[in-house]
Amino acid sequence: MAQVISVTNLQAALKRVERNGGSPGVDGMSADELRPWLRANWRDLVQALHDERYRPQPVRRHEIPKDGGKVRVLGIPSVIDRLIQQALLQVLQPLLDPSFSDHSYGFRPGRSAHDAVERARAYVQAGRRVVVDVDLESFFDRVNHDVLMGRLARRIEDRKVLRLIRRYLEAGMMANGVVMDRTEGTPQGGPLSPLLANVLLDDVDKDLERTGHAFVRYADDCNVYVQSQRAGERVMERLRALYGKLRLRVNEEKSAVGSALVRDFLGFGFWVDPGGSVQVRASKKAVAKLKRRVRKLTRRNGGKSLKQASQELSQYLRGWRAYFGRAPTPRVFRGLDEWIRHRLRVIQLKHWKRGRTAFRELRTLGVSFGTAIGIARHVRSWWHASTHLMHVAFPIDFFDELGIPRLAPDPNSPNRRMRTRTSGGVRGER
């Protein structure tokens, strides 16, 4: 606790909270207001933590829509509690992380989802073509407090720290002005939750290591790679028992033993190229989700100008490309780039509405008389017109200037792929 409440540690935590920003908690205080509040209350806060008088505020319930009409529930702590949790994390993570399994990748320093996917790809390349794909049912909502605290007590001796963490687990969640008590769960949204999840699930990792299994875990997503369906079924039964000891439930609807070339992992899938090498691709679900999002942002009846639609779209595409863009599937990405530009051209045609307006605007852009006439004739058939000749009026460079990022990788970029292909290079769109 002395390390947690040290001036140096709290100052570092403050900078991190300010940098991350985020929504206010139940008290309405923003990250920008935290520093002025601390100037007046720093000593009292530190003393309350030292004397164990500090009581965390309930987290604010926030729902994020998921596919299928479901929602992911986040618990947004107050910025003061985010500060304290970040201070705890900065002390506990260096202490606990070295003891975690080498097969664990989620929310750990120096590790990423891309690293996890690459290790999984290597297992499939080595001939482990059957995967035991385990999904836990509402994991963060079902963490048993007693089980988790028991695992923490094995690793942390300071009782003040343990009692403070227990208070965070039991702080409750506020929704519509009503605070709901929590007897289980560690709400997603706080800095400390990912570390606590790794502490709890490390038991399963260590058991799989002792039995020599090839597996990868990222947070509550765990994939075990085996060589036969029968072996996979045995592993699945073992995992059900292991998670049961932690009072966690396997989501039977989403979990399965199947082909590693069919089941997705962290939004990626695997395929075998003509040379026999296993490669990584954005999963069909990930591509379908991208298209749904792009359709929403580029609706013809949305009332947005081409520039407005481009600003919103570019932010989303940059994030998508940062995560999926390193997969060596440039042909797929080029196809998506063309489809996205097509939808943006339709927005412009929709705004012109009349053939005469379209003709005049196209001529202003320097389009030839014949081409402008050809587009203007079909101006009310927006999709056909944008396919027919609009690429002349609005070429690729036009969208580059609008800030629309290309999903297809730059062939000159050293980080354009998740791995170096053994069967030669891949050309991307220039």
Tab-separated table of C-alpha atoms in Angstrom:
chain	number	residue	atom	x	y	z
A	1	MET	CA	0.000	0.000	0.000
A	2	ALA	CA	2.916	2.319	0.688
A	3	GLN	CA	3.984	1.868	-2.950
A	4	VAL	CA	0.436	2.450	-4.202
A	5	ILE	CA	-0.027	5.776	-2.393
A	6	SER	CA	3.489	7.081	-3.010
A	7	VAL	CA	3.607	10.501	-4.680
A	8	THR	CA	5.546	9.186	-7.676
A	9	ASN	CA	3.102	6.340	-8.317
A	10	LEU	CA	-0.013	8.491	-7.932
A	11	GLN	CA	1.408	11.176	-10.221
A	12	ALA	CA	2.090	8.558	-12.905
A	13	ALA	CA	-1.445	7.197	-12.450
A	14	LEU	CA	-2.894	10.707	-12.760
A	15	LYS	CA	-1.124	11.295	-16.072
A	16	ARG	CA	-2.405	7.977	-17.402
A	17	VAL	CA	-6.011	8.711	-16.400
A	18	GLU	CA	-5.830	12.172	-17.969
A	19	ARG	CA	-4.349	10.732	-21.160
A	20	ASN	CA	-7.036	8.049	-21.418
A	21	GLY	CA	-9.885	10.477	-20.779
A	22	GLY	CA	-13.168	8.582	-20.923
A	23	SER	CA	-16.679	9.198	-19.651
A	24	PRO	CA	-17.455	10.453	-16.135
A	25	GLY	CA	-18.643	8.058	-13.453
A	26	VAL	CA	-21.650	8.423	-11.153
A	27	ASP	CA	-20.327	11.675	-9.652
A	28	GLY	CA	-20.142	13.400	-13.054
A	29	MET	CA	-16.483	14.422	-12.623
A	30	SER	CA	-14.517	14.409	-15.892
A	31	ALA	CA	-10.858	13.512	-16.322
A	32	ASP	CA	-10.088	17.211	-16.901
A	33	GLU	CA	-11.505	18.059	-13.463
A	34	LEU	CA	-9.475	15.455	-11.590
A	35	ARG	CA	-6.238	17.415	-11.204
A	36	PRO	CA	-7.932	20.530	-9.693
A	37	TRP	CA	-9.872	18.251	-7.314
A	38	LEU	CA	-6.655	16.551	-6.204
A	39	ARG	CA	-4.980	19.880	-5.449
A	40	ALA	CA	-7.592	20.432	-2.745
A	41	ASN	CA	-8.039	16.825	-1.588
A	42	TRP	CA	-4.729	15.028	-2.176
A	43	ARG	CA	-3.708	14.649	1.484
A	44	ASP	CA	-7.189	13.563	2.590
A	45	LEU	CA	-7.388	10.928	-0.171
A	46	VAL	CA	-3.960	9.473	0.622
A	47	GLN	CA	-4.714	9.397	4.344
A	48	ALA	CA	-8.094	7.712	3.758
A	49	LEU	CA	-6.394	5.008	1.677
A	50	HIS	CA	-3.712	4.525	4.313
A	51	ASP	CA	-6.251	4.293	7.145
A	52	GLU	CA	-8.611	2.052	5.108
A	53	ARG	CA	-11.406	4.609	5.369
A	54	TYR	CA	-11.769	5.065	1.608
A	55	ARG	CA	-14.934	3.601	0.054
A	56	PRO	CA	-15.164	3.342	-3.758
A	57	GLN	CA	-18.206	4.772	-5.485
A	58	PRO	CA	-20.556	2.501	-7.468
A	59	VAL	CA	-19.699	2.149	-11.135
A	60	ARG	CA	-22.001	3.689	-13.736
A	61	ARG	CA	-23.751	1.155	-15.965
A	62	HIS	CA	-23.097	1.674	-19.674
A	63	GLU	CA	-24.385	-0.631	-22.415
A	64	ILE	CA	-22.688	-1.192	-25.781
A	65	PRO	CA	-24.818	-2.855	-28.500
A	66	LYS	CA	-23.569	-6.200	-29.836
A	67	ASP	CA	-24.594	-8.295	-32.808
A	68	GLY	CA	-27.870	-10.156	-32.435
A	69	GLY	CA	-29.508	-7.441	-30.368
A	70	LYS	CA	-27.447	-8.220	-27.264
A	71	VAL	CA	-25.455	-5.688	-25.240
A	72	ARG	CA	-22.098	-5.653	-23.485
A	73	VAL	CA	-22.381	-4.092	-20.050
A	74	LEU	CA	-19.539	-1.857	-18.921
A	75	GLY	CA	-19.091	-0.439	-15.436
A	76	ILE	CA	-17.597	3.056	-15.643
A	77	PRO	CA	-15.794	3.978	-12.381
A	78	SER	CA	-15.498	7.570	-11.228
A	79	VAL	CA	-12.261	9.253	-12.271
A	80	ILE	CA	-11.097	9.179	-8.638
A	81	ASP	CA	-11.563	5.408	-8.575
A	82	ARG	CA	-9.895	5.094	-11.975
A	83	LEU	CA	-6.922	6.943	-10.473
A	84	ILE	CA	-6.728	4.568	-7.490
A	85	GLN	CA	-7.212	1.457	-9.641
A	86	GLN	CA	-4.490	2.659	-12.007
A	87	ALA	CA	-2.175	3.226	-9.030
A	88	LEU	CA	-2.913	-0.337	-7.841
A	89	LEU	CA	-2.313	-1.702	-11.328
A	90	GLN	CA	1.084	0.012	-11.632
A	91	VAL	CA	2.274	-1.714	-8.459
A	92	LEU	CA	0.589	-5.097	-8.887
A	93	GLN	CA	1.217	-5.765	-12.568
A	94	PRO	CA	5.046	-5.907	-12.314
A	95	LEU	CA	4.602	-8.185	-9.297
A	96	LEU	CA	2.033	-10.575	-10.799
A	97	ASP	CA	2.661	-10.569	-14.548
A	98	PRO	CA	5.941	-12.538	-14.528
A	99	SER	CA	4.127	-15.457	-12.878
A	100	PHE	CA	1.496	-15.725	-15.627
A	101	SER	CA	1.610	-18.364	-18.349
A	102	ASP	CA	3.568	-17.742	-21.517
A	103	HIS	CA	0.400	-18.778	-23.390
A	104	SER	CA	-1.571	-15.804	-22.001
A	105	TYR	CA	-1.647	-12.662	-24.159
A	106	GLY	CA	-4.570	-10.493	-23.062
A	107	PHE	CA	-3.861	-7.119	-21.427
A	108	ARG	CA	-0.229	-7.859	-20.696
A	109	PRO	CA	2.726	-5.509	-21.288
A	110	GLY	CA	4.531	-6.186	-24.545
A	111	ARG	CA	1.840	-8.578	-25.822
A	112	SER	CA	-1.030	-8.053	-28.228
A	113	ALA	CA	-3.921	-9.779	-29.946
A	114	HIS	CA	-1.762	-10.001	-33.084
A	115	ASP	CA	0.864	-11.945	-31.112
A	116	ALA	CA	-1.836	-14.342	-29.888
A	117	VAL	CA	-3.177	-14.893	-33.413
A	118	GLU	CA	0.334	-15.507	-34.754
A	119	ARG	CA	1.006	-18.149	-32.109
A	120	ALA	CA	-2.296	-19.835	-32.938
A	121	ARG	CA	-1.376	-19.753	-36.637
A	122	ALA	CA	1.936	-21.441	-35.837
A	123	TYR	CA	0.105	-24.280	-34.049
A	124	VAL	CA	-2.162	-24.794	-37.061
A	125	GLN	CA	0.856	-24.675	-39.388
A	126	ALA	CA	2.480	-27.407	-37.272
A	127	GLY	CA	-0.429	-29.746	-38.023
A	128	ARG	CA	-2.797	-29.086	-35.140
A	129	ARG	CA	-5.820	-28.542	-37.356
A	130	VAL	CA	-8.502	-29.180	-34.695
A	131	VAL	CA	-9.298	-26.439	-32.199
A	132	VAL	CA	-11.075	-26.559	-28.856
A	133	ASP	CA	-12.731	-23.142	-28.947
A	134	VAL	CA	-14.020	-22.176	-25.481
A	135	ASP	CA	-16.230	-19.173	-24.795
A	136	LEU	CA	-17.128	-18.334	-21.203
A	137	GLU	CA	-20.654	-17.230	-20.403
A	138	SER	CA	-20.718	-13.564	-19.294
A	139	PHE	CA	-17.248	-13.976	-17.802
A	140	PHE	CA	-16.748	-10.526	-16.256
A	141	ASP	CA	-20.251	-10.634	-14.755
A	142	ARG	CA	-19.772	-14.080	-13.186
A	143	VAL	CA	-16.393	-13.827	-11.468
A	144	ASN	CA	-16.851	-15.227	-7.974
A	145	HIS	CA	-15.439	-12.754	-5.450
A	146	ASP	CA	-14.351	-15.352	-2.901
A	147	VAL	CA	-12.579	-17.497	-5.492
A	148	LEU	CA	-10.805	-14.474	-6.978
A	149	MET	CA	-9.748	-13.108	-3.585
A	150	GLY	CA	-8.408	-16.533	-2.658
A	151	ARG	CA	-6.179	-16.522	-5.753
A	152	LEU	CA	-5.025	-12.980	-5.000
A	153	ALA	CA	-4.210	-13.851	-1.378
A	154	ARG	CA	-1.778	-16.508	-2.623
A	155	ARG	CA	0.242	-13.780	-4.341
A	156	ILE	CA	-0.291	-10.611	-2.273
A	157	GLU	CA	0.527	-10.402	1.431
A	158	ASP	CA	-0.600	-6.822	2.109
A	159	ARG	CA	-4.046	-7.108	3.694
A	160	LYS	CA	-4.800	-3.427	3.111
A	161	VAL	CA	-4.459	-3.917	-0.623
A	162	LEU	CA	-6.598	-7.059	-0.554
A	163	ARG	CA	-9.348	-5.338	1.405
A	164	LEU	CA	-9.326	-2.359	-0.973
A	165	ILE	CA	-9.663	-4.667	-3.998
A	166	ARG	CA	-12.553	-6.468	-2.270
A	167	ARG	CA	-14.296	-3.119	-1.815
A	168	TYR	CA	-13.948	-2.399	-5.518
A	169	LEU	CA	-15.486	-5.762	-6.362
A	170	GLU	CA	-18.432	-5.079	-4.045
A	171	ALA	CA	-18.908	-1.384	-4.873
A	172	GLY	CA	-22.121	-1.996	-6.814
A	173	MET	CA	-23.440	-0.631	-10.106
A	174	MET	CA	-25.733	2.350	-10.615
A	175	ALA	CA	-28.405	2.253	-13.324
A	176	ASN	CA	-31.207	4.827	-13.643
A	177	GLY	CA	-30.258	6.304	-10.278
A	178	VAL	CA	-30.510	2.987	-8.429
A	179	VAL	CA	-27.447	1.222	-6.990
A	180	MET	CA	-27.471	-2.559	-7.417
A	181	ASP	CA	-25.315	-4.570	-5.036
A	182	ARG	CA	-22.864	-7.006	-6.591
A	183	THR	CA	-22.092	-10.407	-5.106
A	184	GLU	CA	-20.116	-11.545	-8.140
A	185	GLY	CA	-18.438	-10.026	-11.168
A	186	THR	CA	-15.646	-7.571	-11.883
A	187	PRO	CA	-17.130	-4.878	-14.153
A	188	GLN	CA	-15.419	-4.200	-17.455
A	189	GLY	CA	-14.376	-0.565	-17.680
A	190	GLY	CA	-11.914	-0.183	-14.802
A	191	PRO	CA	-8.113	-0.380	-15.177
A	192	LEU	CA	-7.830	-3.234	-12.656
A	193	SER	CA	-10.361	-5.702	-14.142
A	194	PRO	CA	-8.119	-7.203	-16.879
A	195	LEU	CA	-5.366	-7.986	-14.358
A	196	LEU	CA	-7.862	-9.630	-11.990
A	197	ALA	CA	-9.174	-11.726	-14.889
A	198	ASN	CA	-5.653	-12.978	-15.636
A	199	VAL	CA	-5.122	-13.843	-11.958
A	200	LEU	CA	-8.287	-15.953	-11.899
A	201	LEU	CA	-7.755	-17.733	-15.225
A	202	ASP	CA	-4.086	-18.484	-14.599
A	203	ASP	CA	-5.148	-21.700	-12.815
A	204	VAL	CA	-6.522	-23.044	-16.100
A	205	ASP	CA	-3.407	-21.954	-17.983
A	206	LYS	CA	-1.102	-23.744	-15.565
A	207	ASP	CA	-3.140	-26.946	-15.759
A	208	LEU	CA	-2.994	-26.929	-19.565
A	209	GLU	CA	0.755	-26.299	-19.399
A	210	ARG	CA	1.315	-29.233	-17.036
A	211	THR	CA	-0.492	-31.554	-19.445
A	212	GLY	CA	1.552	-30.295	-22.407
A	213	HIS	CA	-1.265	-28.754	-24.437
A	214	ALA	CA	-0.741	-26.224	-27.234
A	215	PHE	CA	-3.054	-23.330	-26.435
A	216	VAL	CA	-3.483	-19.573	-26.603
A	217	ARG	CA	-5.530	-17.454	-24.231
A	218	TYR	CA	-6.507	-13.822	-24.681
A	219	ALA	CA	-8.560	-12.633	-21.682
A	220	ASP	CA	-11.498	-15.063	-21.497
A	221	ASP	CA	-10.985	-16.426	-25.050
A	222	CYS	CA	-9.065	-19.713	-24.899
A	223	ASN	CA	-8.239	-21.920	-27.895
A	224	VAL	CA	-6.512	-25.296	-27.508
A	225	TYR	CA	-5.038	-26.841	-30.675
A	226	VAL	CA	-4.961	-30.623	-31.037
A	227	GLN	CA	-4.556	-33.193	-33.829
A	228	SER	CA	-7.854	-35.072	-33.699
A	229	GLN	CA	-11.527	-34.606	-32.912
A	230	ARG	CA	-11.381	-37.249	-30.178
A	231	ALA	CA	-8.486	-35.474	-28.441
A	232	GLY	CA	-10.398	-32.214	-28.708
A	233	GLU	CA	-13.484	-33.691	-27.036
A	234	ARG	CA	-11.346	-34.916	-24.127
A	235	VAL	CA	-9.801	-31.464	-23.711
A	236	MET	CA	-13.234	-29.831	-23.790
A	237	GLU	CA	-14.431	-32.037	-20.931
A	238	ARG	CA	-11.319	-31.184	-18.939
A	239	LEU	CA	-11.866	-27.468	-19.481
A	240	ARG	CA	-15.474	-27.674	-18.341
A	241	ALA	CA	-14.248	-29.215	-15.084
A	242	LEU	CA	-11.455	-26.658	-14.643
A	243	TYR	CA	-13.751	-23.690	-15.198
A	244	GLY	CA	-16.328	-25.290	-12.924
A	245	LYS	CA	-13.839	-25.221	-10.050
A	246	LEU	CA	-13.579	-21.460	-10.612
A	247	ARG	CA	-17.395	-21.230	-10.626
A	248	LEU	CA	-17.402	-20.159	-14.258
A	249	ARG	CA	-19.666	-21.530	-16.961
A	250	VAL	CA	-18.782	-22.520	-20.519
A	251	ASN	CA	-21.105	-20.996	-23.112
A	252	GLU	CA	-22.128	-24.206	-24.881
A	253	GLU	CA	-23.789	-22.333	-27.725
A	254	LYS	CA	-20.580	-20.575	-28.780
A	255	SER	CA	-18.013	-23.206	-27.717
A	256	ALA	CA	-17.134	-26.163	-29.943
A	257	VAL	CA	-14.486	-28.603	-31.104
A	258	GLY	CA	-13.953	-28.108	-34.829
A	259	SER	CA	-11.623	-27.318	-37.693
A	260	ALA	CA	-9.098	-24.586	-36.960
A	261	LEU	CA	-9.590	-23.459	-40.569
A	262	VAL	CA	-13.281	-22.792	-39.876
A	263	ARG	CA	-13.373	-21.426	-36.310
A	264	ASP	CA	-12.345	-17.783	-35.814
A	265	PHE	CA	-10.015	-16.418	-33.146
A	266	LEU	CA	-10.057	-12.777	-32.030
A	267	GLY	CA	-11.735	-11.729	-35.282
A	268	PHE	CA	-9.280	-13.587	-37.520
A	269	GLY	CA	-9.508	-16.828	-39.448
A	270	PHE	CA	-6.932	-19.117	-41.043
A	271	TRP	CA	-6.565	-20.398	-44.596
A	272	VAL	CA	-3.973	-22.420	-46.523
A	273	ASP	CA	-2.297	-20.819	-49.521
A	274	PRO	CA	-1.305	-22.798	-52.660
A	275	GLY	CA	2.161	-23.323	-51.209
A	276	GLY	CA	0.755	-25.083	-48.146
A	277	SER	CA	1.435	-22.262	-45.696
A	278	VAL	CA	-1.237	-21.320	-43.157
A	279	GLN	CA	-2.150	-17.654	-43.479
A	280	VAL	CA	-4.233	-15.192	-41.467
A	281	ARG	CA	-7.281	-13.325	-42.762
A	282	ALA	CA	-9.967	-11.070	-41.352
A	283	SER	CA	-12.854	-13.399	-40.538
A	284	LYS	CA	-16.061	-13.363	-42.557
A	285	LYS	CA	-17.861	-12.046	-39.480
A	286	ALA	CA	-15.381	-9.181	-39.163
A	287	VAL	CA	-15.802	-8.232	-42.834
A	288	ALA	CA	-19.606	-8.454	-42.551
A	289	LYS	CA	-19.515	-6.210	-39.469
A	290	LEU	CA	-17.349	-3.708	-41.348
A	291	LYS	CA	-19.857	-3.606	-44.189
A	292	ARG	CA	-22.784	-3.081	-41.825
A	293	ARG	CA	-20.963	-0.175	-40.209
A	294	VAL	CA	-19.988	1.377	-43.553
A	295	ARG	CA	-23.578	1.082	-44.815
A	296	LYS	CA	-24.794	2.881	-41.710
A	297	LEU	CA	-22.265	5.693	-42.123
A	298	THR	CA	-22.936	6.093	-45.874
A	299	ARG	CA	-26.729	5.870	-46.029
A	300	ARG	CA	-28.099	7.649	-49.083
A	301	ASN	CA	-30.921	9.202	-47.062
A	302	GLY	CA	-28.709	10.209	-44.150
A	303	GLY	CA	-28.638	13.854	-45.194
A	304	LYS	CA	-24.848	14.021	-44.899
A	305	SER	CA	-22.547	15.620	-47.422
A	306	LEU	CA	-19.714	13.610	-48.904
A	307	LYS	CA	-17.255	15.461	-46.663
A	308	GLN	CA	-19.268	14.777	-43.485
A	309	ALA	CA	-19.659	11.096	-44.284
A	310	SER	CA	-15.943	10.842	-45.073
A	311	GLN	CA	-14.912	12.314	-41.715
A	312	GLU	CA	-16.918	9.788	-39.702
A	313	LEU	CA	-15.960	6.916	-41.956
A	314	SER	CA	-12.237	7.636	-41.944
A	315	GLN	CA	-12.025	7.395	-38.145
A	316	TYR	CA	-13.722	3.991	-38.147
A	317	LEU	CA	-11.649	2.656	-41.053
A	318	ARG	CA	-8.365	3.679	-39.435
A	319	GLY	CA	-9.200	1.651	-36.346
A	320	TRP	CA	-10.321	-1.334	-38.433
A	321	ARG	CA	-7.198	-1.196	-40.581
A	322	ALA	CA	-4.919	-0.931	-37.538
A	323	TYR	CA	-6.309	-4.225	-36.256
A	324	PHE	CA	-7.039	-6.248	-39.404
A	325	GLY	CA	-4.894	-4.548	-42.039
A	326	ARG	CA	-1.768	-6.630	-41.401
A	327	ALA	CA	-3.406	-9.848	-42.612
A	328	PRO	CA	-1.863	-10.893	-45.968
A	329	THR	CA	-5.099	-10.677	-48.007
A	330	PRO	CA	-4.625	-7.595	-50.211
A	331	ARG	CA	-7.152	-8.769	-52.793
A	332	VAL	CA	-9.921	-8.802	-50.191
A	333	PHE	CA	-8.919	-5.371	-48.927
A	334	ARG	CA	-8.763	-3.917	-52.447
A	335	GLY	CA	-12.290	-5.179	-53.049
A	336	LEU	CA	-13.480	-3.495	-49.855
A	337	ASP	CA	-11.719	-0.264	-50.832
A	338	GLU	CA	-13.513	-0.230	-54.190
A	339	TRP	CA	-16.883	-0.952	-52.563
A	340	ILE	CA	-16.407	1.843	-49.999
A	341	ARG	CA	-15.462	4.377	-52.687
A	342	HIS	CA	-18.497	3.253	-54.676
A	343	ARG	CA	-20.815	4.037	-51.759
A	344	LEU	CA	-19.227	7.456	-51.282
A	345	ARG	CA	-19.741	8.299	-54.966
A	346	VAL	CA	-23.415	7.401	-54.557
A	347	ILE	CA	-23.705	9.946	-51.723
A	348	GLN	CA	-22.485	12.671	-54.057
A	349	LEU	CA	-24.885	11.655	-56.821
A	350	LYS	CA	-27.768	11.627	-54.340
A	351	HIS	CA	-26.959	15.210	-53.342
A	352	TRP	CA	-27.009	16.333	-56.986
A	353	LYS	CA	-30.451	14.715	-57.532
A	354	ARG	CA	-31.089	16.157	-61.011
A	355	GLY	CA	-29.266	15.312	-64.217
A	356	ARG	CA	-28.747	18.965	-65.079
A	357	THR	CA	-27.095	19.623	-61.696
A	358	ALA	CA	-24.917	16.558	-62.047
A	359	PHE	CA	-23.844	17.582	-65.560
A	360	ARG	CA	-22.916	21.112	-64.412
A	361	GLU	CA	-20.961	19.897	-61.344
A	362	LEU	CA	-19.126	17.247	-63.326
A	363	ARG	CA	-18.061	19.724	-65.964
A	364	THR	CA	-16.816	22.016	-63.182
A	365	LEU	CA	-14.684	19.132	-61.972
A	366	GLY	CA	-13.104	18.896	-65.421
A	367	VAL	CA	-14.980	15.798	-66.615
A	368	SER	CA	-15.352	15.588	-70.401
A	369	PHE	CA	-18.650	16.516	-72.049
A	370	GLY	CA	-19.424	12.952	-73.130
A	371	THR	CA	-18.643	11.421	-69.735
A	372	ALA	CA	-20.699	14.062	-67.910
A	373	ILE	CA	-23.662	13.376	-70.205
A	374	GLY	CA	-23.311	9.621	-69.623
A	375	ILE	CA	-23.452	10.036	-65.831
A	376	ALA	CA	-26.202	12.676	-65.883
A	377	ARG	CA	-28.509	10.382	-67.848
A	378	HIS	CA	-28.440	7.842	-65.015
A	379	VAL	CA	-28.263	10.278	-62.096
A	380	ARG	CA	-31.435	8.871	-60.457
A	381	SER	CA	-30.070	5.326	-60.800
A	382	TRP	CA	-27.403	6.164	-58.243
A	383	TRP	CA	-25.720	2.781	-57.895
A	384	HIS	CA	-25.606	2.214	-61.666
A	385	ALA	CA	-24.342	5.701	-62.343
A	386	SER	CA	-21.595	5.468	-59.729
A	387	THR	CA	-20.495	2.168	-61.228
A	388	HIS	CA	-20.627	3.403	-64.814
A	389	LEU	CA	-18.387	6.459	-65.046
A	390	MET	CA	-18.128	8.162	-61.650
A	391	HIS	CA	-14.663	6.733	-61.080
A	392	VAL	CA	-13.532	9.218	-63.748
A	393	ALA	CA	-15.000	12.187	-61.867
A	394	PHE	CA	-13.920	10.911	-58.457
A	395	PRO	CA	-10.737	8.835	-58.825
A	396	ILE	CA	-8.867	7.143	-55.978
A	397	ASP	CA	-6.682	10.201	-55.378
A	398	PHE	CA	-9.813	12.254	-54.666
A	399	PHE	CA	-10.699	9.992	-51.727
A	400	ASP	CA	-7.097	10.011	-50.521
A	401	GLU	CA	-7.369	13.791	-50.266
A	402	LEU	CA	-10.646	13.433	-48.348
A	403	GLY	CA	-8.738	11.374	-45.779
A	404	ILE	CA	-10.336	7.994	-46.535
A	405	PRO	CA	-7.673	5.421	-45.592
A	406	ARG	CA	-7.082	2.508	-47.925
A	407	LEU	CA	-7.491	-0.900	-46.340
A	408	ALA	CA	-5.230	-2.562	-48.888
A	409	PRO	CA	-1.680	-2.454	-47.491
A	410	ASP	CA	1.080	-0.336	-48.924
A	411	PRO	CA	3.493	-2.844	-50.519
A	412	ASN	CA	6.409	-0.703	-49.339
A	413	SER	CA	5.402	-0.830	-45.652
A	414	PRO	CA	7.618	-3.118	-43.494
A	415	ASN	CA	4.670	-3.954	-41.191
A	416	ARG	CA	2.069	-4.716	-43.840
A	417	ARG	CA	1.642	-8.366	-42.863
A	418	MET	CA	1.184	-10.337	-39.690
A	419	ARG	CA	3.978	-12.623	-40.833
A	420	THR	CA	6.457	-13.057	-43.669
A	421	ARG	CA	5.020	-15.364	-46.279
A	422	THR	CA	7.122	-18.343	-47.241
A	423	SER	CA	5.679	-18.514	-50.745
A	424	GLY	CA	6.709	-15.102	-52.006
A	425	GLY	CA	5.489	-11.548	-51.713
A	426	VAL	CA	1.997	-10.178	-52.090
A	427	ARG	CA	1.336	-7.111	-54.173
A	428	GLY	CA	-0.976	-4.509	-52.720
A	429	GLU	CA	-2.896	-1.628	-54.315
A	430	ARG	CA	-0.685	1.348	-54.971
